[in-house]
Amino acid sequence: MSHVTSAVRAPLITGGKTYADVTEDISRQVEGKPTREWTIAFTISVIVLLYGTACVFWTWWEGLGVWGLNKTVGWAWDITNFVWWVGIGHAGTLISAILLLFRQKWRTAVNRAAEAMTIFAVLCAASFILMHMGRPWLAYWALPLPNTFGSLWVNFKSPLVWDVFAISTYFTVSLVFWYMGLIPDLATIRDRARSKVSRYIYGAFAMGWNGSAKTWARYEYMSLILAGLSTPLVLSVHTIVSMDFATSVIPGWHTTIFPPYFVAGAIFSGFAMVQNLVLIIRVVFKLEDYITIEHIESMNKVITLTGSIVGVAYLTEFFIAWYSGVEFESYAFINRATGPYWWAYWAMMTCNVITPQLFWSRAIRRSIVWTFVLSVIVNIGMWFERFVIIVTSLHRDYLPSSWAMFHPTLFDISDYIFSFGFFFTLFLLFSKFLPVINMAEVKTVIKSSSEKLPVSVSGVAKGERVANPTFNKDVE
Amino acid sequence: MSDVNGNGKFLVGIYDDDDVVLSAVKEVKGAGVRIQEVYSPIPIHGLDVALGHPRSRLGIAAFLFGLSGTLTALALTFYTEGFDWPMIVGGKDSYSPVVYVPIIFELTVLFCALGMVATFLISNGMGPTVKPLMYDLRTTDNKFAMAIDLSKNNIGEGDIEQILRKSGAAEVNIKQF
């Protein structure tokens, strides 16, 4: 009736699911006891988190001298990790906001997990901001408060202060967007809950949702505005992060290409992380009918696009360094490729530019194993990208007398490990206590893009794909 | 009585399909029955129009909250750097609005998002301690419910039940609050 079904597109939801099946399949892991796989993964994450927390406290106790920083390389692993984690967060907002505006229905199966990933990734990024302050108890100095020594304010002209505003806004808006998206599903779990405690807790978080037509209409309107707000927000965050570098005068940093290049790189790494997470989720929680090969292929296409943009950006940087005629700039880039950190540069080029091009092959794009491996490679490559930008630019600047090398210490490495423990502990808690797929949104795409297609008016049989790109009206 | 004070008697038609409930709304209204509200596990486009609900004004609230964010950012940066503690950094004027675009943008988005969400929650009477009046618990799972307040209709209970069944209701239940 009102639904239009594509006869040429493969179904987004397989297995002939009904509304009740969706609720049952996705609520299962929330309502049941933790699985063995979950318990093992959670135990490992908590152990890693505890070890990392001890190392972070030791870093603060002893001071940042325990890191491998020196007078020339003042930013290294901590800022690399910060930029990497912020970048990873971008895919969540992109999936939930930009793809919502573009009416991409495949986003419904992965948006919840991707948004959760965003929030936890931004928290990990924030932990490095706190860490590199050395005295985290004074973190509030970054806020626009007049300090106690007089009416001296933060410097609003500094991109570091812009970062404070950008990241705190990004985190807050992403959290609100994610939480508002959870409300209808929390109500579903509340209404199915058997124990009083679950009913009370999920009921409190469901905020009294009753699914009335008026509430749904307002809810959709609000979601659309939030998506409209989040779309420029996601671009602004990494643009501002890139300005931390671009507004300086360090060779290799002072370039106008940084904002779009950083945003593309962020989406690139974010999608790679989403792939890694959803590939695990679909197997562990048996959600293969919801997160199908079509979803994985769609995300791989985004990875191919953004990876190619990143590749073009690398080449453009090199070209401009030569074309500008600035010898410091030319040297910075030749040094990246052939200097003491050549291995990091070529690891970046291999992981980010060369290997993702394999996704042009349909067979690789639709392969679970290839997708998982290439996504891990992309994440490694993007970490190296940030390392290359930061360390190779700082270790040799205008004064050869201050040239130095950066070598990470045990604490540099352990503090990075901390962020993994933190991230996976939070993500596993999320996957146990909240539905990992947005039930309400998936239910809306069942009719128009599920395997359970009714016979169309043109006589195309259920689920059959035809070469003629015509659209057929459902017959109920 | 309405569901606000929760002491009325309602006839609840349960439907299995969103398309059926949408056409049922038109049929039931056409038969002269006043519908209290329709409850569903998914948003149904066009349902609010069919029920005669006015268009949401959340957009206006969002704009006003966004504007307040813009003005707050302008006031904050002007007061601090233009008036309270002027500083020339990086060769820029002590008050140079272009430099504050990121701050202005972020506060606009922040105020807009938080203000609109708060407006949404308040306008729907939602909150952590709110206990919703559910006409059928299955409406958050897989069923669609049309609630008819008997006290607001002059048609008899039996006739309304007939109309609901004819419009495609799989069940018709009585719910008393």
XYZ file of C-alpha atoms in Angstrom:
653
model
C 0.000 0.000 0.000
C 2.022 2.971 1.135
C 5.312 1.091 0.912
C 7.373 1.030 -2.232
C 9.541 -2.009 -2.735
C 12.556 -2.119 -4.989
C 12.591 -5.114 -7.246
C 16.260 -4.682 -8.058
C 17.847 -4.151 -4.682
C 18.757 -7.071 -2.500
C 16.798 -7.225 0.779
C 18.258 -5.458 3.798
C 16.709 -7.862 6.289
C 16.822 -11.546 5.478
C 15.152 -14.542 7.072
C 11.569 -13.369 6.547
C 11.425 -11.474 9.841
C 8.273 -10.078 11.383
C 8.030 -7.228 13.885
C 7.845 -9.755 16.721
C 10.938 -11.565 15.416
C 12.901 -8.323 15.440
C 11.991 -7.685 19.070
C 12.749 -11.255 20.042
C 16.079 -11.541 18.224
C 17.487 -8.224 19.394
C 16.162 -8.259 22.959
C 17.498 -11.753 23.517
C 20.964 -10.837 24.660
C 19.637 -8.005 26.844
C 17.138 -10.227 28.633
C 19.165 -13.420 28.827
C 22.199 -14.322 30.866
C 25.607 -13.211 29.567
C 27.034 -15.638 27.036
C 30.378 -17.376 27.556
C 31.987 -15.342 24.753
C 30.792 -12.110 26.328
C 32.049 -13.094 29.769
C 35.507 -13.998 28.449
C 35.771 -10.806 26.383
C 34.565 -8.682 29.294
C 37.041 -10.261 31.722
C 39.942 -9.608 29.348
C 38.810 -5.998 28.808
C 38.547 -5.320 32.520
C 42.024 -6.779 33.153
C 43.459 -4.576 30.390
C 41.575 -1.592 31.805
C 42.909 -2.181 35.316
C 46.479 -2.506 34.067
C 46.072 0.639 31.937
C 44.493 2.582 34.791
C 47.442 1.753 37.035
C 49.815 3.029 34.324
C 47.813 6.220 33.837
C 47.894 6.906 37.564
C 51.620 6.292 37.614
C 51.986 8.749 34.714
C 50.187 11.382 36.768
C 51.992 10.494 39.962
C 55.463 10.732 38.431
C 54.714 13.374 35.818
C 54.864 13.355 32.033
C 58.607 12.719 32.194
C 57.766 9.019 32.094
C 56.763 9.501 28.467
C 59.345 9.646 25.681
C 58.759 13.330 24.988
C 61.686 15.740 24.658
C 62.204 19.454 24.085
C 61.553 19.129 20.355
C 58.882 16.474 20.218
C 56.380 17.900 22.698
C 53.409 16.103 21.172
C 53.727 12.459 20.306
C 51.798 9.311 21.212
C 49.233 11.024 23.392
C 48.093 13.439 20.675
C 48.372 10.692 18.038
C 46.043 8.576 20.141
C 43.722 11.512 20.778
C 43.322 12.354 17.080
C 42.962 8.671 16.195
C 40.176 8.087 18.710
C 38.326 11.264 17.744
C 38.532 10.143 14.138
C 37.113 6.736 14.956
C 34.127 8.422 16.516
C 33.146 10.069 13.253
C 31.596 7.071 11.561
C 28.890 6.831 14.216
C 27.640 10.347 13.639
C 28.024 9.986 9.912
C 25.881 6.854 9.897
C 23.246 8.268 12.204
C 23.067 11.794 10.812
C 24.334 12.133 7.262
C 22.962 8.800 6.087
C 19.623 9.608 7.744
C 19.419 12.825 5.744
C 20.353 10.891 2.609
C 17.597 8.352 3.383
C 19.996 5.413 3.390
C 17.932 2.614 4.885
C 20.871 0.285 5.396
C 22.044 2.509 8.224
C 19.270 1.230 10.504
C 21.022 -2.068 11.265
C 24.337 -0.544 12.251
C 23.570 2.948 13.556
C 23.080 1.993 17.215
C 26.419 0.194 17.554
C 28.180 2.888 15.530
C 26.782 5.667 17.721
C 27.820 3.801 20.866
C 31.269 3.444 19.343
C 31.330 7.213 18.749
C 30.571 8.010 22.343
C 33.112 5.591 23.770
C 35.751 6.657 21.230
C 35.277 10.313 22.151
C 35.632 9.388 25.831
C 38.904 7.606 24.995
C 40.038 10.682 23.075
C 39.144 12.882 26.040
C 41.181 10.639 28.336
C 44.306 11.567 26.338
C 43.491 15.247 26.686
C 43.342 14.753 30.443
C 46.500 12.635 30.407
C 48.620 15.107 28.490
C 47.640 17.909 30.833
C 49.779 16.189 33.442
C 47.704 17.798 36.174
C 44.200 16.582 35.290
C 42.682 18.076 38.430
C 43.197 21.472 36.762
C 41.345 20.442 33.603
C 38.646 22.992 34.339
C 41.151 25.707 33.428
C 40.337 24.929 29.807
C 36.790 26.176 30.385
C 35.965 29.854 29.940
C 36.105 30.793 33.611
C 37.915 33.840 34.960
C 40.756 32.438 37.038
C 41.548 33.336 40.598
C 44.550 35.501 39.684
C 42.433 38.153 38.043
C 40.129 38.497 35.135
C 42.285 36.480 32.750
C 40.264 34.286 30.424
C 41.056 31.417 28.120
C 42.393 32.470 24.737
C 39.425 32.197 22.416
C 41.720 32.685 19.427
C 43.471 29.386 20.120
C 42.374 26.236 18.262
C 43.011 24.335 21.483
C 40.158 26.254 23.097
C 38.052 25.675 19.974
C 38.754 21.990 20.559
C 37.344 22.207 24.076
C 34.114 23.606 22.678
C 34.033 21.317 19.649
C 34.691 18.055 21.441
C 32.472 18.752 24.422
C 29.632 19.784 22.087
C 30.236 16.775 19.857
C 30.190 14.413 22.809
C 27.072 15.966 24.313
C 25.090 16.072 21.080
C 26.163 12.531 20.095
C 25.151 11.254 23.526
C 21.771 12.972 23.321
C 21.188 11.702 19.774
C 22.103 8.166 20.802
C 19.986 8.269 23.927
C 16.940 9.676 22.169
C 17.294 6.898 19.603
C 17.319 4.370 22.429
C 14.104 5.524 24.095
C 11.555 3.536 21.990
C 13.661 0.386 22.364
C 14.066 0.924 26.100
C 10.274 1.085 26.300
C 10.060 -2.215 24.438
C 12.388 -3.850 26.944
C 10.515 -2.214 29.841
C 7.235 -3.676 28.627
C 8.754 -7.138 28.216
C 10.654 -7.114 31.512
C 9.848 -9.900 33.938
C 11.669 -8.638 37.009
C 10.633 -5.532 38.907
C 14.195 -4.197 38.955
C 14.524 -4.340 35.132
C 11.105 -2.810 34.699
C 12.043 0.023 37.045
C 15.484 0.719 35.535
C 14.503 0.424 31.872
C 11.280 2.290 32.710
C 13.206 5.208 34.194
C 15.444 5.436 31.126
C 12.483 5.015 28.750
C 11.115 8.276 30.226
C 7.515 7.133 30.029
C 7.516 6.500 26.272
C 4.145 5.194 25.076
C 4.532 5.293 21.284
C 1.535 7.518 20.584
C 1.136 8.951 17.094
C 1.750 12.467 18.387
C 4.947 11.438 20.182
C 6.228 9.583 17.118
C 5.552 12.568 14.853
C 7.462 14.901 17.181
C 10.164 12.288 17.641
C 10.796 11.973 13.911
C 10.832 15.723 13.523
C 13.338 16.034 16.360
C 15.535 13.261 14.917
C 15.662 15.029 11.597
C 16.703 18.334 13.189
C 19.294 16.560 15.352
C 20.646 14.915 12.195
C 20.752 18.291 10.493
C 22.690 19.697 13.447
C 25.040 16.741 13.719
C 25.991 16.795 10.049
C 27.947 20.069 10.140
C 29.015 19.206 13.680
C 30.800 16.036 12.594
C 32.638 18.022 9.926
C 33.479 20.833 12.344
C 35.025 18.604 15.003
C 37.784 17.120 12.924
C 38.213 20.375 11.035
C 38.962 22.059 14.346
C 41.225 19.201 15.439
C 43.143 19.682 12.182
C 43.403 23.409 12.918
C 45.380 22.563 16.064
C 48.071 21.720 13.543
C 47.227 23.896 10.551
C 47.304 27.229 12.390
C 50.877 26.607 13.544
C 53.968 27.372 11.438
C 55.550 23.901 11.632
C 56.505 22.503 8.209
C 54.167 19.644 7.368
C 51.366 21.045 9.507
C 50.749 24.506 8.102
C 48.497 23.467 5.224
C 44.991 24.401 4.164
C 44.219 20.862 3.001
C 44.151 19.637 6.587
C 40.428 20.120 7.387
C 38.944 18.074 4.504
C 41.819 15.615 4.643
C 41.344 15.012 8.380
C 37.580 14.644 8.027
C 37.946 12.074 5.218
C 40.557 10.201 7.252
C 38.305 10.235 10.292
C 35.380 8.732 8.391
C 37.757 6.226 6.816
C 39.052 4.941 10.173
C 35.646 5.217 11.815
C 34.022 2.972 9.257
C 36.871 0.491 9.575
C 36.237 0.299 13.327
C 32.482 -0.056 12.786
C 33.211 -2.972 10.447
C 35.355 -4.678 13.051
C 32.707 -4.250 15.735
C 29.655 -5.258 13.702
C 31.392 -8.262 12.196
C 31.939 -9.560 15.720
C 28.474 -8.562 16.939
C 26.624 -10.277 14.087
C 28.315 -13.587 14.835
C 28.320 -13.471 18.637
C 24.702 -12.299 18.904
C 23.549 -14.274 15.860
C 22.330 -11.220 13.976
C 23.360 -12.274 10.486
C 19.827 -11.636 9.209
C 20.026 -7.993 10.246
C 23.645 -7.126 9.489
C 23.918 -8.709 6.091
C 26.586 -8.792 3.414
C 24.742 -5.842 1.822
C 25.428 -3.718 4.905
C 29.057 -4.765 4.981
C 29.457 -4.038 1.300
C 27.871 -0.594 1.653
C 30.309 0.297 4.410
C 33.211 -1.044 2.369
C 32.189 1.302 -0.434
C 32.416 4.229 1.989
C 35.842 2.970 3.089
C 36.984 2.798 -0.550
C 35.768 6.325 -1.230
C 37.262 7.934 1.876
C 40.471 5.904 1.548
C 40.875 7.209 -1.979
C 40.266 10.782 -0.794
C 42.962 10.275 1.849
C 45.321 8.921 -0.844
C 44.732 11.974 -3.022
C 45.362 14.193 0.015
C 48.742 12.525 0.640
C 49.779 13.103 -2.960
C 48.476 16.679 -2.923
C 50.506 17.447 0.196
C 53.632 16.185 -1.510
C 52.903 18.145 -4.674
C 52.216 21.393 -2.817
C 55.365 20.963 -0.706
C 57.365 20.928 -3.945
C 55.227 23.461 -5.836
C 55.287 26.018 -2.995
C 59.050 26.349 -3.368
C 59.427 26.463 0.420
C 62.520 24.434 1.205
C 61.468 23.657 4.776
C 58.196 22.260 3.507
C 59.891 20.188 0.788
C 62.382 18.864 3.293
C 59.647 17.888 5.758
C 57.986 15.671 3.158
C 61.162 14.134 1.757
C 62.207 13.446 5.331
C 58.892 11.718 6.011
C 59.377 9.318 3.124
C 63.118 8.748 3.387
C 64.173 9.970 6.859
C 64.508 8.037 10.096
C 60.746 7.474 10.326
C 60.428 6.147 6.762
C 58.940 2.914 8.083
C 56.034 4.766 9.676
C 55.405 6.706 6.470
C 55.400 3.625 4.285
C 53.270 1.698 6.791
C 50.774 4.567 6.481
C 50.897 4.552 2.673
C 50.546 0.774 2.464
C 47.709 0.483 4.960
C 45.713 3.544 3.896
C 46.279 3.961 0.194
C 47.261 0.632 -1.296
C 45.434 -2.155 0.562
C 41.940 -0.538 0.747
C 41.953 -0.410 -3.061
C 41.384 -4.168 -2.934
C 37.780 -3.289 -2.113
C 37.237 -2.402 -5.757
C 36.880 -6.168 -6.191
C 33.288 -7.216 -5.489
C 34.372 -10.582 -4.113
C 36.698 -8.949 -1.562
C 34.140 -6.278 -0.684
C 31.605 -8.983 0.135
C 34.012 -11.241 1.993
C 33.765 -11.286 5.785
C 37.375 -12.336 6.323
C 38.838 -9.806 3.882
C 36.675 -7.051 5.322
C 37.784 -7.795 8.858
C 41.479 -7.983 7.963
C 41.464 -4.892 5.756
C 39.554 -2.912 8.396
C 42.186 -3.749 10.995
C 44.854 -2.678 8.490
C 43.042 0.622 7.887
C 42.938 1.329 11.610
C 46.636 0.597 11.938
C 47.324 2.804 8.928
C 45.303 5.693 10.303
C 47.156 5.512 13.597
C 50.395 5.720 11.657
C 49.050 8.676 9.699
C 48.623 10.695 12.883
C 51.993 9.512 14.159
C 53.669 10.562 10.907
C 52.024 13.990 10.888
C 52.910 14.704 14.502
C 56.282 13.109 15.144
C 57.998 13.504 11.782
C 57.031 17.174 11.623
C 58.227 17.916 15.140
C 61.418 15.912 15.279
C 63.055 18.156 12.668
C 61.963 21.764 12.453
C 63.717 24.987 11.463
C 66.653 24.600 13.886
C 68.915 21.600 13.191
C 70.465 22.103 16.634
C 67.211 21.009 18.236
C 66.614 17.973 16.071
C 65.801 14.903 18.121
C 64.220 11.478 17.908
C 61.125 10.290 19.730
C 61.069 6.823 21.239
C 57.955 5.633 23.066
C 58.384 4.348 26.608
C 56.466 1.618 28.395
C 54.090 4.320 29.680
C 53.375 5.713 26.224
C 52.401 2.224 25.147
C 50.539 1.315 28.344
C 48.482 4.487 28.329
C 47.396 3.598 24.791
C 46.526 0.085 25.976
C 44.437 1.713 28.720
C 42.221 3.283 26.073
C 41.523 -0.113 24.518
C 40.539 -1.568 27.886
C 38.323 1.448 28.513
C 36.718 1.296 25.070
C 35.997 -2.416 25.012
C 34.751 -2.521 28.602
C 32.230 0.196 27.792
C 31.290 -1.373 24.478
C 30.741 -4.799 26.014
C 28.589 -3.315 28.774
C 26.566 -1.547 26.102
C 26.144 -4.724 24.077
C 24.902 -6.617 27.108
C 22.498 -4.117 28.601
C 21.164 -2.268 25.573
C 19.849 -3.482 22.217
C 22.750 -3.334 19.744
C 20.411 -2.789 16.811
C 17.751 -0.107 16.695
C 14.621 -2.273 16.832
C 12.132 0.473 16.064
C 14.074 1.642 13.006
C 14.699 -1.863 11.681
C 10.969 -2.557 11.938
C 10.319 0.401 9.657
C 12.412 -1.094 6.842
C 11.076 -4.637 7.039
C 8.306 -4.111 4.522
C 10.121 -2.004 2.008
C 13.452 -3.771 2.027
C 13.153 -7.188 3.543
C 13.248 -10.608 2.060
C 9.632 -10.922 3.078
C 8.376 -9.217 -0.035
C 4.797 -9.720 -1.007
C 4.032 -10.625 -4.609
C 4.176 -7.407 -6.552
C 1.585 -6.143 -8.949
C 3.876 -6.824 -11.873
C 4.006 -10.449 -10.921
C 7.584 -10.511 -9.625
C 7.756 -13.338 -7.141
C 8.717 -12.949 -3.492
C 12.368 -11.939 -3.145
C 13.076 -12.417 -6.831
C 15.447 -9.921 -8.411
C 14.774 -8.609 -11.877
C 17.009 -6.791 -14.313
C 14.460 -4.153 -15.167
C 14.884 -1.247 -12.711
C 11.234 -0.628 -12.042
C 9.607 -0.243 -8.683
C 6.641 -2.275 -7.694
C 3.921 -1.385 -5.286
C 3.305 -3.777 -2.452
C 0.050 -5.620 -2.434
C -1.035 -6.455 1.040
C -12.451 10.990 30.491
C -9.142 11.548 28.813
C -6.053 9.504 29.475
C -4.448 12.443 31.283
C -6.324 11.930 34.535
C -6.551 8.226 33.862
C -10.029 7.276 34.995
C -11.857 6.632 31.748
C -13.164 3.599 29.931
C -11.582 2.925 26.565
C -12.243 0.606 23.696
C -8.914 -0.497 22.207
C -8.709 -1.888 18.691
C -5.593 -3.967 18.111
C -4.179 -4.108 14.587
C -1.365 -6.208 13.153
C -0.167 -3.935 10.411
C 0.789 -0.288 10.042
C -0.904 0.124 6.656
C -4.108 -1.391 8.000
C -4.169 0.887 11.028
C -3.562 3.947 8.827
C -6.522 3.147 6.591
C -8.552 2.140 9.664
C -8.086 5.615 11.146
C -9.701 7.125 8.064
C -12.518 4.574 8.131
C -13.245 4.909 11.834
C -13.175 8.704 11.669
C -15.389 8.544 8.610
C -17.921 6.540 10.626
C -18.119 9.431 13.072
C -16.091 7.886 15.892
C -13.744 10.173 17.784
C -10.319 8.542 18.167
C -8.367 9.280 21.335
C -4.946 8.244 20.008
C -3.118 5.527 18.068
C -0.119 3.709 19.564
C 2.504 1.913 17.507
C 5.941 0.320 17.754
C 7.122 2.264 14.693
C 6.463 5.721 13.292
C 3.712 5.687 10.664
C 4.029 8.482 8.171
C 0.822 10.361 7.636
C -0.818 9.029 10.794
C -0.596 12.324 12.666
C -2.211 14.087 9.692
C -4.948 11.429 9.493
C -5.640 11.861 13.207
C -5.761 15.629 12.822
C -2.807 16.409 15.063
C -1.344 19.860 14.441
C 2.128 20.077 12.897
C 4.907 20.046 15.482
C 6.448 23.387 16.352
C 9.693 21.867 17.596
C 11.509 23.505 14.687
C 10.615 26.948 16.037
C 11.888 25.949 19.484
C 15.091 24.618 17.911
C 15.636 27.890 16.038
C 15.103 30.007 19.140
C 17.419 27.854 21.259
C 20.027 27.964 18.489
C 19.733 31.735 18.335
C 20.223 31.959 22.101
C 23.417 29.902 21.681
C 24.701 32.256 18.998
C 23.994 35.298 21.156
C 25.581 33.668 24.209
C 28.767 32.927 22.251
C 28.892 36.460 20.853
C 28.331 37.946 24.306
C 30.913 35.671 25.942
C 33.656 36.388 23.434
C 32.856 40.094 23.309
C 32.832 40.460 27.085
C 36.010 38.468 27.699
C 38.284 39.470 24.821
C 36.786 42.732 23.718
C 36.048 44.277 27.088
C 37.199 42.463 30.248
C 40.715 41.395 29.270
C 41.652 42.511 25.733
C 44.646 40.648 24.327
C 46.333 40.753 20.960
C 47.359 37.217 20.075
C 48.861 36.134 16.745
C 48.507 39.640 15.315
C 44.712 39.469 15.498
C 42.680 42.289 16.999
C 41.649 41.826 20.600
C 38.092 41.381 19.374
C 38.078 39.670 15.986
C 34.724 37.965 15.373
C 35.935 35.712 12.529
C 38.247 33.895 14.928
C 35.281 33.127 17.145
C 33.266 31.375 14.424
C 34.073 27.897 15.831
C 32.949 28.969 19.317
C 29.785 30.585 17.940
C 28.980 27.532 15.817
C 29.530 25.021 18.617
C 27.446 26.927 21.168
C 24.661 27.408 18.605
C 24.516 23.651 17.973
C 24.797 22.793 21.665
C 22.012 25.122 22.795
C 19.811 24.119 19.870
C 20.168 20.366 20.470
C 19.771 20.441 24.244
C 16.949 22.984 24.172
C 15.022 21.096 21.518
C 15.371 17.744 23.277
C 14.231 19.308 26.566
C 11.248 20.846 24.737
C 10.438 17.455 23.199
C 10.475 15.743 26.592
C 8.422 18.444 28.293
C 5.850 18.726 25.505
C 5.284 14.948 25.591
C 5.153 14.888 29.380
C 8.138 12.559 29.482
C 10.608 12.103 32.314
C 12.390 9.422 34.333
C 9.627 9.137 36.898
C 6.738 9.196 34.436
C 4.658 6.040 34.367
C 2.982 5.797 30.982
C -0.621 4.723 30.578
C -0.250 1.794 28.215
C -3.383 0.706 26.397
C -1.659 -2.513 25.397
C 1.878 -3.567 26.272
C 2.316 -5.122 22.836
C 2.283 -1.691 21.182
C 6.008 -1.371 21.883
C 6.581 -4.758 20.277
C 4.498 -5.699 17.248
C 0.914 -4.484 17.626
C -0.878 -1.251 16.763
C -3.588 0.042 19.089
C -6.374 2.507 18.424
C -7.859 3.888 21.630
C -11.438 5.198 21.681
C -12.620 7.121 24.730
C -16.201 5.935 25.252
C -17.136 8.984 27.297
C -16.280 11.230 24.346
C -18.400 9.351 21.830
C -22.144 9.289 21.434
C -22.087 6.004 19.530
C -22.727 2.863 21.525
C -19.936 0.540 22.636
C -21.191 -2.340 20.514
C -21.417 -0.198 17.394
C -17.892 1.143 17.871
C -16.625 -2.399 18.296
C -18.293 -3.321 15.001
C -16.697 -0.346 13.256
C -13.274 -1.249 14.650
C -13.571 -4.874 13.571
C -14.767 -3.851 10.123
C -11.759 -1.555 9.756
C -9.401 -4.491 10.256
C -8.920 -4.760 14.029
C -7.776 -8.256 15.000
C -8.963 -7.772 18.589
C -11.088 -5.242 20.437
C -10.447 -4.941 24.159
C -11.791 -2.814 26.966
C -9.293 -0.861 29.019
C -10.186 1.023 32.153
C -7.851 3.432 33.901
